[in-house]
Amino acid sequence: MTLWTAVLVASIICVALKTLGYLVPTSVLEAPRPARIADLLTVALLAALVGVQALGVGQTIVVDARVPALLVAAGLLLVRAPFLVVVVAAAGTAALLRLWGWAA
């Protein structure tokens, strides 16, 4: 199977799944349980992405300046700081730690 064949098959499957989503009745999607599952699934996927990006380099786990920056961002989000402040503080934390030599 060539790469282009795999890409085309995956594209056809994605279009088919999207089309099936339109066929699901609205009453099923608006029920409390599916709505709650969709909300939690989104949060879980985002948390997994952040974890992989913060700790992963290839196939290894690396603890460097990104981890304290992520902790600073999480703390600021807990106290409901504005998003721009969270981003700047986390970036500043990582930059300072890398400046001081604590980076991979």
PDB file of N, CA, C and O in Angstrom, residues 2-69:
ATOM      1  N   THR A   2       0.696   2.082  -0.949  1.00  0.00           N
ATOM      2  CA  THR A   2       1.514   3.287  -1.020  1.00  0.00           C
ATOM      3  C   THR A   2       0.982   4.335  -0.052  1.00  0.00           C
ATOM      4  O   THR A   2      -0.128   4.220   0.473  1.00  0.00           O
ATOM      5  N   LEU A   3       1.787   5.340   0.161  1.00  0.00           N
ATOM      6  CA  LEU A   3       1.401   6.410   1.076  1.00  0.00           C
ATOM      7  C   LEU A   3       0.149   7.134   0.597  1.00  0.00           C
ATOM      8  O   LEU A   3      -0.741   7.435   1.385  1.00  0.00           O
ATOM      9  N   TRP A   4       0.061   7.375  -0.705  1.00  0.00           N
ATOM     10  CA  TRP A   4      -1.108   8.088  -1.235  1.00  0.00           C
ATOM     11  C   TRP A   4      -2.377   7.269  -1.093  1.00  0.00           C
ATOM     12  O   TRP A   4      -3.458   7.813  -0.834  1.00  0.00           O
ATOM     13  N   THR A   5      -2.265   5.965  -1.211  1.00  0.00           N
ATOM     14  CA  THR A   5      -3.430   5.109  -1.017  1.00  0.00           C
ATOM     15  C   THR A   5      -3.909   5.197   0.426  1.00  0.00           C
ATOM     16  O   THR A   5      -5.113   5.302   0.693  1.00  0.00           O
ATOM     17  N   ALA A   6      -2.969   5.168   1.355  1.00  0.00           N
ATOM     18  CA  ALA A   6      -3.321   5.278   2.770  1.00  0.00           C
ATOM     19  C   ALA A   6      -3.975   6.621   3.069  1.00  0.00           C
ATOM     20  O   ALA A   6      -4.954   6.690   3.822  1.00  0.00           O
ATOM     21  N   VAL A   7      -3.464   7.686   2.487  1.00  0.00           N
ATOM     22  CA  VAL A   7      -4.034   9.018   2.696  1.00  0.00           C
ATOM     23  C   VAL A   7      -5.452   9.083   2.136  1.00  0.00           C
ATOM     24  O   VAL A   7      -6.371   9.617   2.773  1.00  0.00           O
ATOM     25  N   LEU A   8      -5.658   8.535   0.960  1.00  0.00           N
ATOM     26  CA  LEU A   8      -6.997   8.545   0.354  1.00  0.00           C
ATOM     27  C   LEU A   8      -7.989   7.712   1.157  1.00  0.00           C
ATOM     28  O   LEU A   8      -9.125   8.124   1.373  1.00  0.00           O
ATOM     29  N   VAL A   9      -7.563   6.536   1.620  1.00  0.00           N
ATOM     30  CA  VAL A   9      -8.450   5.688   2.422  1.00  0.00           C
ATOM     31  C   VAL A   9      -8.809   6.396   3.729  1.00  0.00           C
ATOM     32  O   VAL A   9      -9.974   6.415   4.146  1.00  0.00           O
ATOM     33  N   ALA A  10      -7.821   6.991   4.381  1.00  0.00           N
ATOM     34  CA  ALA A  10      -8.083   7.723   5.625  1.00  0.00           C
ATOM     35  C   ALA A  10      -9.020   8.901   5.375  1.00  0.00           C
ATOM     36  O   ALA A  10      -9.910   9.178   6.193  1.00  0.00           O
ATOM     37  N   SER A  11      -8.863   9.589   4.261  1.00  0.00           N
ATOM     38  CA  SER A  11      -9.738  10.718   3.928  1.00  0.00           C
ATOM     39  C   SER A  11     -11.175  10.253   3.711  1.00  0.00           C
ATOM     40  O   SER A  11     -12.128  10.889   4.186  1.00  0.00           O
ATOM     41  N   ILE A  12     -11.338   9.142   3.019  1.00  0.00           N
ATOM     42  CA  ILE A  12     -12.677   8.608   2.773  1.00  0.00           C
ATOM     43  C   ILE A  12     -13.326   8.189   4.091  1.00  0.00           C
ATOM     44  O   ILE A  12     -14.516   8.453   4.331  1.00  0.00           O
ATOM     45  N   ILE A  13     -12.562   7.574   4.978  1.00  0.00           N
ATOM     46  CA  ILE A  13     -13.096   7.172   6.281  1.00  0.00           C
ATOM     47  C   ILE A  13     -13.517   8.402   7.088  1.00  0.00           C
ATOM     48  O   ILE A  13     -14.575   8.407   7.732  1.00  0.00           O
ATOM     49  N   CYS A  14     -12.704   9.463   7.064  1.00  0.00           N
ATOM     50  CA  CYS A  14     -13.048  10.690   7.796  1.00  0.00           C
ATOM     51  C   CYS A  14     -14.330  11.316   7.263  1.00  0.00           C
ATOM     52  O   CYS A  14     -15.193  11.743   8.042  1.00  0.00           O
ATOM     53  N   VAL A  15     -14.490  11.369   5.962  1.00  0.00           N
ATOM     54  CA  VAL A  15     -15.708  11.927   5.375  1.00  0.00           C
ATOM     55  C   VAL A  15     -16.912  11.060   5.738  1.00  0.00           C
ATOM     56  O   VAL A  15     -17.990  11.569   6.062  1.00  0.00           O
ATOM     57  N   ALA A  16     -16.742   9.749   5.719  1.00  0.00           N
ATOM     58  CA  ALA A  16     -17.842   8.846   6.074  1.00  0.00           C
ATOM     59  C   ALA A  16     -18.249   9.031   7.536  1.00  0.00           C
ATOM     60  O   ALA A  16     -19.445   9.068   7.854  1.00  0.00           O
ATOM     61  N   LEU A  17     -17.277   9.159   8.438  1.00  0.00           N
ATOM     62  CA  LEU A  17     -17.593   9.379   9.845  1.00  0.00           C
ATOM     63  C   LEU A  17     -18.302  10.710  10.068  1.00  0.00           C
ATOM     64  O   LEU A  17     -19.229  10.807  10.863  1.00  0.00           O
ATOM     65  N   LYS A  18     -17.851  11.734   9.355  1.00  0.00           N
ATOM     66  CA  LYS A  18     -18.503  13.039   9.481  1.00  0.00           C
ATOM     67  C   LYS A  18     -19.943  12.965   8.971  1.00  0.00           C
ATOM     68  O   LYS A  18     -20.859  13.519   9.577  1.00  0.00           O
ATOM     69  N   THR A  19     -20.161  12.263   7.887  1.00  0.00           N
ATOM     70  CA  THR A  19     -21.505  12.095   7.347  1.00  0.00           C
ATOM     71  C   THR A  19     -22.392  11.321   8.321  1.00  0.00           C
ATOM     72  O   THR A  19     -23.554  11.673   8.529  1.00  0.00           O
ATOM     73  N   LEU A  20     -21.842  10.277   8.947  1.00  0.00           N
ATOM     74  CA  LEU A  20     -22.605   9.534   9.949  1.00  0.00           C
ATOM     75  C   LEU A  20     -22.995  10.422  11.125  1.00  0.00           C
ATOM     76  O   LEU A  20     -24.072  10.256  11.697  1.00  0.00           O
ATOM     77  N   GLY A  21     -22.149  11.378  11.475  1.00  0.00           N
ATOM     78  CA  GLY A  21     -22.460  12.305  12.552  1.00  0.00           C
ATOM     79  C   GLY A  21     -23.679  13.146  12.259  1.00  0.00           C
ATOM     80  O   GLY A  21     -24.462  13.465  13.163  1.00  0.00           O
ATOM     81  N   TYR A  22     -23.891  13.479  11.007  1.00  0.00           N
ATOM     82  CA  TYR A  22     -25.075  14.258  10.624  1.00  0.00           C
ATOM     83  C   TYR A  22     -26.355  13.413  10.685  1.00  0.00           C
ATOM     84  O   TYR A  22     -27.453  13.952  10.766  1.00  0.00           O
ATOM     85  N   LEU A  23     -26.219  12.102  10.639  1.00  0.00           N
ATOM     86  CA  LEU A  23     -27.383  11.226  10.654  1.00  0.00           C
ATOM     87  C   LEU A  23     -27.870  10.893  12.067  1.00  0.00           C
ATOM     88  O   LEU A  23     -28.948  10.334  12.222  1.00  0.00           O
ATOM     89  N   VAL A  24     -27.084  11.230  13.085  1.00  0.00           N
ATOM     90  CA  VAL A  24     -27.482  10.968  14.469  1.00  0.00           C
ATOM     91  C   VAL A  24     -28.588  11.960  14.833  1.00  0.00           C
ATOM     92  O   VAL A  24     -28.442  13.164  14.614  1.00  0.00           O
ATOM     93  N   PRO A  25     -29.686  11.474  15.398  1.00  0.00           N
ATOM     94  CA  PRO A  25     -30.795  12.377  15.756  1.00  0.00           C
ATOM     95  C   PRO A  25     -30.367  13.415  16.802  1.00  0.00           C
ATOM     96  O   PRO A  25     -29.554  13.137  17.680  1.00  0.00           O
ATOM     97  N   THR A  26     -30.927  14.601  16.706  1.00  0.00           N
ATOM     98  CA  THR A  26     -30.602  15.689  17.624  1.00  0.00           C
ATOM     99  C   THR A  26     -30.954  15.335  19.060  1.00  0.00           C
ATOM    100  O   THR A  26     -30.254  15.718  19.992  1.00  0.00           O
ATOM    101  N   SER A  27     -32.023  14.572  19.254  1.00  0.00           N
ATOM    102  CA  SER A  27     -32.429  14.212  20.622  1.00  0.00           C
ATOM    103  C   SER A  27     -31.359  13.382  21.325  1.00  0.00           C
ATOM    104  O   SER A  27     -31.183  13.483  22.538  1.00  0.00           O
ATOM    105  N   VAL A  28     -30.632  12.586  20.576  1.00  0.00           N
ATOM    106  CA  VAL A  28     -29.546  11.791  21.173  1.00  0.00           C
ATOM    107  C   VAL A  28     -28.396  12.694  21.583  1.00  0.00           C
ATOM    108  O   VAL A  28     -27.811  12.528  22.660  1.00  0.00           O
ATOM    109  N   LEU A  29     -28.059  13.649  20.745  1.00  0.00           N
ATOM    110  CA  LEU A  29     -26.914  14.525  21.020  1.00  0.00           C
ATOM    111  C   LEU A  29     -27.195  15.519  22.138  1.00  0.00           C
ATOM    112  O   LEU A  29     -26.268  15.970  22.812  1.00  0.00           O
ATOM    113  N   GLU A  30     -28.454  15.899  22.328  1.00  0.00           N
ATOM    114  CA  GLU A  30     -28.793  16.890  23.347  1.00  0.00           C
ATOM    115  C   GLU A  30     -29.080  16.280  24.712  1.00  0.00           C
ATOM    116  O   GLU A  30     -29.331  17.008  25.665  1.00  0.00           O
ATOM    117  N   ALA A  31     -29.042  14.968  24.817  1.00  0.00           N
ATOM    118  CA  ALA A  31     -29.253  14.308  26.106  1.00  0.00           C
ATOM    119  C   ALA A  31     -28.088  14.659  27.042  1.00  0.00           C
ATOM    120  O   ALA A  31     -26.967  14.911  26.586  1.00  0.00           O
ATOM    121  N   PRO A  32     -28.335  14.711  28.340  1.00  0.00           N
ATOM    122  CA  PRO A  32     -27.292  15.128  29.286  1.00  0.00           C
ATOM    123  C   PRO A  32     -26.044  14.244  29.273  1.00  0.00           C
ATOM    124  O   PRO A  32     -24.925  14.746  29.326  1.00  0.00           O
ATOM    125  N   ARG A  33     -26.228  12.932  29.202  1.00  0.00           N
ATOM    126  CA  ARG A  33     -25.070  12.038  29.283  1.00  0.00           C
ATOM    127  C   ARG A  33     -24.112  12.195  28.096  1.00  0.00           C
ATOM    128  O   ARG A  33     -22.909  12.356  28.297  1.00  0.00           O
ATOM    129  N   PRO A  34     -24.565  12.153  26.838  1.00  0.00           N
ATOM    130  CA  PRO A  34     -23.633  12.350  25.716  1.00  0.00           C
ATOM    131  C   PRO A  34     -22.972  13.732  25.735  1.00  0.00           C
ATOM    132  O   PRO A  34     -21.801  13.869  25.383  1.00  0.00           O
ATOM    133  N   ALA A  35     -23.719  14.755  26.149  1.00  0.00           N
ATOM    134  CA  ALA A  35     -23.131  16.098  26.221  1.00  0.00           C
ATOM    135  C   ALA A  35     -22.018  16.135  27.265  1.00  0.00           C
ATOM    136  O   ALA A  35     -20.948  16.716  27.031  1.00  0.00           O
ATOM    137  N   ARG A  36     -22.237  15.508  28.402  1.00  0.00           N
ATOM    138  CA  ARG A  36     -21.223  15.472  29.467  1.00  0.00           C
ATOM    139  C   ARG A  36     -20.002  14.672  29.015  1.00  0.00           C
ATOM    140  O   ARG A  36     -18.855  15.062  29.267  1.00  0.00           O
ATOM    141  N   ILE A  37     -20.223  13.549  28.351  1.00  0.00           N
ATOM    142  CA  ILE A  37     -19.110  12.736  27.860  1.00  0.00           C
ATOM    143  C   ILE A  37     -18.298  13.525  26.838  1.00  0.00           C
ATOM    144  O   ILE A  37     -17.061  13.495  26.857  1.00  0.00           O
ATOM    145  N   ALA A  38     -18.964  14.233  25.948  1.00  0.00           N
ATOM    146  CA  ALA A  38     -18.251  15.027  24.945  1.00  0.00           C
ATOM    147  C   ALA A  38     -17.416  16.120  25.610  1.00  0.00           C
ATOM    148  O   ALA A  38     -16.278  16.366  25.209  1.00  0.00           O
ATOM    149  N   ASP A  39     -17.974  16.767  26.636  1.00  0.00           N
ATOM    150  CA  ASP A  39     -17.222  17.801  27.355  1.00  0.00           C
ATOM    151  C   ASP A  39     -15.986  17.211  28.039  1.00  0.00           C
ATOM    152  O   ASP A  39     -14.889  17.769  27.960  1.00  0.00           O
ATOM    153  N   LEU A  40     -16.156  16.078  28.708  1.00  0.00           N
ATOM    154  CA  LEU A  40     -15.032  15.464  29.420  1.00  0.00           C
ATOM    155  C   LEU A  40     -13.988  14.908  28.454  1.00  0.00           C
ATOM    156  O   LEU A  40     -12.793  14.963  28.733  1.00  0.00           O
ATOM    157  N   LEU A  41     -14.441  14.386  27.330  1.00  0.00           N
ATOM    158  CA  LEU A  41     -13.508  13.853  26.342  1.00  0.00           C
ATOM    159  C   LEU A  41     -12.634  14.960  25.771  1.00  0.00           C
ATOM    160  O   LEU A  41     -11.423  14.771  25.578  1.00  0.00           O
ATOM    161  N   THR A  42     -13.216  16.115  25.532  1.00  0.00           N
ATOM    162  CA  THR A  42     -12.443  17.255  25.031  1.00  0.00           C
ATOM    163  C   THR A  42     -11.372  17.672  26.025  1.00  0.00           C
ATOM    164  O   THR A  42     -10.215  17.889  25.656  1.00  0.00           O
ATOM    165  N   VAL A  43     -11.738  17.745  27.290  1.00  0.00           N
ATOM    166  CA  VAL A  43     -10.773  18.126  28.330  1.00  0.00           C
ATOM    167  C   VAL A  43      -9.670  17.079  28.445  1.00  0.00           C
ATOM    168  O   VAL A  43      -8.484  17.407  28.566  1.00  0.00           O
ATOM    169  N   ALA A  44     -10.038  15.799  28.394  1.00  0.00           N
ATOM    170  CA  ALA A  44      -9.054  14.729  28.511  1.00  0.00           C
ATOM    171  C   ALA A  44      -8.071  14.744  27.344  1.00  0.00           C
ATOM    172  O   ALA A  44      -6.852  14.574  27.539  1.00  0.00           O
ATOM    173  N   LEU A  45      -8.568  14.956  26.141  1.00  0.00           N
ATOM    174  CA  LEU A  45      -7.678  15.015  24.978  1.00  0.00           C
ATOM    175  C   LEU A  45      -6.737  16.214  25.046  1.00  0.00           C
ATOM    176  O   LEU A  45      -5.545  16.104  24.721  1.00  0.00           O
ATOM    177  N   LEU A  46      -7.248  17.356  25.479  1.00  0.00           N
ATOM    178  CA  LEU A  46      -6.404  18.536  25.610  1.00  0.00           C
ATOM    179  C   LEU A  46      -5.342  18.328  26.692  1.00  0.00           C
ATOM    180  O   LEU A  46      -4.176  18.692  26.515  1.00  0.00           O
ATOM    181  N   ALA A  47      -5.722  17.721  27.814  1.00  0.00           N
ATOM    182  CA  ALA A  47      -4.764  17.448  28.887  1.00  0.00           C
ATOM    183  C   ALA A  47      -3.687  16.477  28.421  1.00  0.00           C
ATOM    184  O   ALA A  47      -2.500  16.647  28.745  1.00  0.00           O
ATOM    185  N   ALA A  48      -4.080  15.466  27.663  1.00  0.00           N
ATOM    186  CA  ALA A  48      -3.093  14.517  27.136  1.00  0.00           C
ATOM    187  C   ALA A  48      -2.134  15.206  26.176  1.00  0.00           C
ATOM    188  O   ALA A  48      -0.919  14.958  26.208  1.00  0.00           O
ATOM    189  N   LEU A  49      -2.651  16.083  25.332  1.00  0.00           N
ATOM    190  CA  LEU A  49      -1.793  16.814  24.401  1.00  0.00           C
ATOM    191  C   LEU A  49      -0.800  17.700  25.144  1.00  0.00           C
ATOM    192  O   LEU A  49       0.386  17.736  24.810  1.00  0.00           O
ATOM    193  N   VAL A  50      -1.271  18.403  26.161  1.00  0.00           N
ATOM    194  CA  VAL A  50      -0.378  19.257  26.953  1.00  0.00           C
ATOM    195  C   VAL A  50       0.681  18.412  27.647  1.00  0.00           C
ATOM    196  O   VAL A  50       1.861  18.758  27.659  1.00  0.00           O
ATOM    197  N   GLY A  51       0.278  17.273  28.210  1.00  0.00           N
ATOM    198  CA  GLY A  51       1.235  16.400  28.878  1.00  0.00           C
ATOM    199  C   GLY A  51       2.294  15.863  27.942  1.00  0.00           C
ATOM    200  O   GLY A  51       3.494  15.862  28.270  1.00  0.00           O
ATOM    201  N   VAL A  52       1.894  15.436  26.769  1.00  0.00           N
ATOM    202  CA  VAL A  52       2.856  14.917  25.796  1.00  0.00           C
ATOM    203  C   VAL A  52       3.806  16.013  25.330  1.00  0.00           C
ATOM    204  O   VAL A  52       5.014  15.811  25.226  1.00  0.00           O
ATOM    205  N   GLN A  53       3.279  17.201  25.064  1.00  0.00           N
ATOM    206  CA  GLN A  53       4.116  18.296  24.598  1.00  0.00           C
ATOM    207  C   GLN A  53       5.050  18.811  25.692  1.00  0.00           C
ATOM    208  O   GLN A  53       6.146  19.263  25.406  1.00  0.00           O
ATOM    209  N   ALA A  54       4.618  18.752  26.951  1.00  0.00           N
ATOM    210  CA  ALA A  54       5.431  19.278  28.046  1.00  0.00           C
ATOM    211  C   ALA A  54       6.494  18.288  28.505  1.00  0.00           C
ATOM    212  O   ALA A  54       7.567  18.695  28.953  1.00  0.00           O
ATOM    213  N   LEU A  55       6.220  17.004  28.411  1.00  0.00           N
ATOM    214  CA  LEU A  55       7.144  16.016  28.963  1.00  0.00           C
ATOM    215  C   LEU A  55       7.828  15.148  27.924  1.00  0.00           C
ATOM    216  O   LEU A  55       8.786  14.454  28.245  1.00  0.00           O
ATOM    217  N   GLY A  56       7.357  15.142  26.726  1.00  0.00           N
ATOM    218  CA  GLY A  56       7.886  14.204  25.746  1.00  0.00           C
ATOM    219  C   GLY A  56       8.845  14.821  24.758  1.00  0.00           C
ATOM    220  O   GLY A  56       8.636  15.906  24.247  1.00  0.00           O
ATOM    221  N   VAL A  57       9.922  14.083  24.528  1.00  0.00           N
ATOM    222  CA  VAL A  57      10.855  14.393  23.445  1.00  0.00           C
ATOM    223  C   VAL A  57      11.130  13.065  22.759  1.00  0.00           C
ATOM    224  O   VAL A  57      11.846  12.224  23.304  1.00  0.00           O
ATOM    225  N   GLY A  58      10.532  12.861  21.611  1.00  0.00           N
ATOM    226  CA  GLY A  58      10.657  11.566  20.954  1.00  0.00           C
ATOM    227  C   GLY A  58       9.955  10.508  21.782  1.00  0.00           C
ATOM    228  O   GLY A  58       8.793  10.640  22.120  1.00  0.00           O
ATOM    229  N   GLN A  59      10.681   9.475  22.156  1.00  0.00           N
ATOM    230  CA  GLN A  59      10.114   8.385  22.946  1.00  0.00           C
ATOM    231  C   GLN A  59      10.516   8.464  24.413  1.00  0.00           C
ATOM    232  O   GLN A  59      10.295   7.524  25.170  1.00  0.00           O
ATOM    233  N   THR A  60      11.121   9.571  24.834  1.00  0.00           N
ATOM    234  CA  THR A  60      11.579   9.693  26.214  1.00  0.00           C
ATOM    235  C   THR A  60      10.803  10.783  26.944  1.00  0.00           C
ATOM    236  O   THR A  60      10.214  11.667  26.332  1.00  0.00           O
ATOM    237  N   ILE A  61      10.842  10.693  28.265  1.00  0.00           N
ATOM    238  CA  ILE A  61      10.240  11.720  29.116  1.00  0.00           C
ATOM    239  C   ILE A  61      11.361  12.620  29.611  1.00  0.00           C
ATOM    240  O   ILE A  61      12.349  12.143  30.162  1.00  0.00           O
ATOM    241  N   VAL A  62      11.207  13.919  29.404  1.00  0.00           N
ATOM    242  CA  VAL A  62      12.239  14.881  29.777  1.00  0.00           C
ATOM    243  C   VAL A  62      11.620  15.933  30.690  1.00  0.00           C
ATOM    244  O   VAL A  62      10.583  16.508  30.370  1.00  0.00           O
ATOM    245  N   VAL A  63      12.252  16.161  31.824  1.00  0.00           N
ATOM    246  CA  VAL A  63      11.810  17.222  32.730  1.00  0.00           C
ATOM    247  C   VAL A  63      12.785  18.383  32.547  1.00  0.00           C
ATOM    248  O   VAL A  63      13.945  18.296  32.912  1.00  0.00           O
ATOM    249  N   ASP A  64      12.304  19.440  31.946  1.00  0.00           N
ATOM    250  CA  ASP A  64      13.137  20.622  31.726  1.00  0.00           C
ATOM    251  C   ASP A  64      12.344  21.867  32.111  1.00  0.00           C
ATOM    252  O   ASP A  64      11.448  21.798  32.945  1.00  0.00           O
ATOM    253  N   ALA A  65      12.624  22.985  31.489  1.00  0.00           N
ATOM    254  CA  ALA A  65      12.004  24.260  31.862  1.00  0.00           C
ATOM    255  C   ALA A  65      10.510  24.308  31.551  1.00  0.00           C
ATOM    256  O   ALA A  65       9.790  25.151  32.081  1.00  0.00           O
ATOM    257  N   ARG A  66      10.027  23.395  30.723  1.00  0.00           N
ATOM    258  CA  ARG A  66       8.605  23.401  30.377  1.00  0.00           C
ATOM    259  C   ARG A  66       7.722  22.986  31.550  1.00  0.00           C
ATOM    260  O   ARG A  66       6.591  23.454  31.678  1.00  0.00           O
ATOM    261  N   VAL A  67       8.226  22.106  32.411  1.00  0.00           N
ATOM    262  CA  VAL A  67       7.408  21.616  33.519  1.00  0.00           C
ATOM    263  C   VAL A  67       7.102  22.729  34.529  1.00  0.00           C
ATOM    264  O   VAL A  67       5.941  22.944  34.874  1.00  0.00           O
ATOM    265  N   PRO A  68       8.106  23.475  35.029  1.00  0.00           N
ATOM    266  CA  PRO A  68       7.763  24.587  35.924  1.00  0.00           C
ATOM    267  C   PRO A  68       6.897  25.647  35.236  1.00  0.00           C
ATOM    268  O   PRO A  68       6.014  26.234  35.867  1.00  0.00           O
ATOM    269  N   ALA A  69       7.118  25.878  33.951  1.00  0.00           N
ATOM    270  CA  ALA A  69       6.291  26.843  33.220  1.00  0.00           C
ATOM    271  C   ALA A  69       4.841  26.365  33.169  1.00  0.00           C
ATOM    272  O   ALA A  69       3.906  27.163  33.325  1.00  0.00           O
TER     273      ALA A  69
END
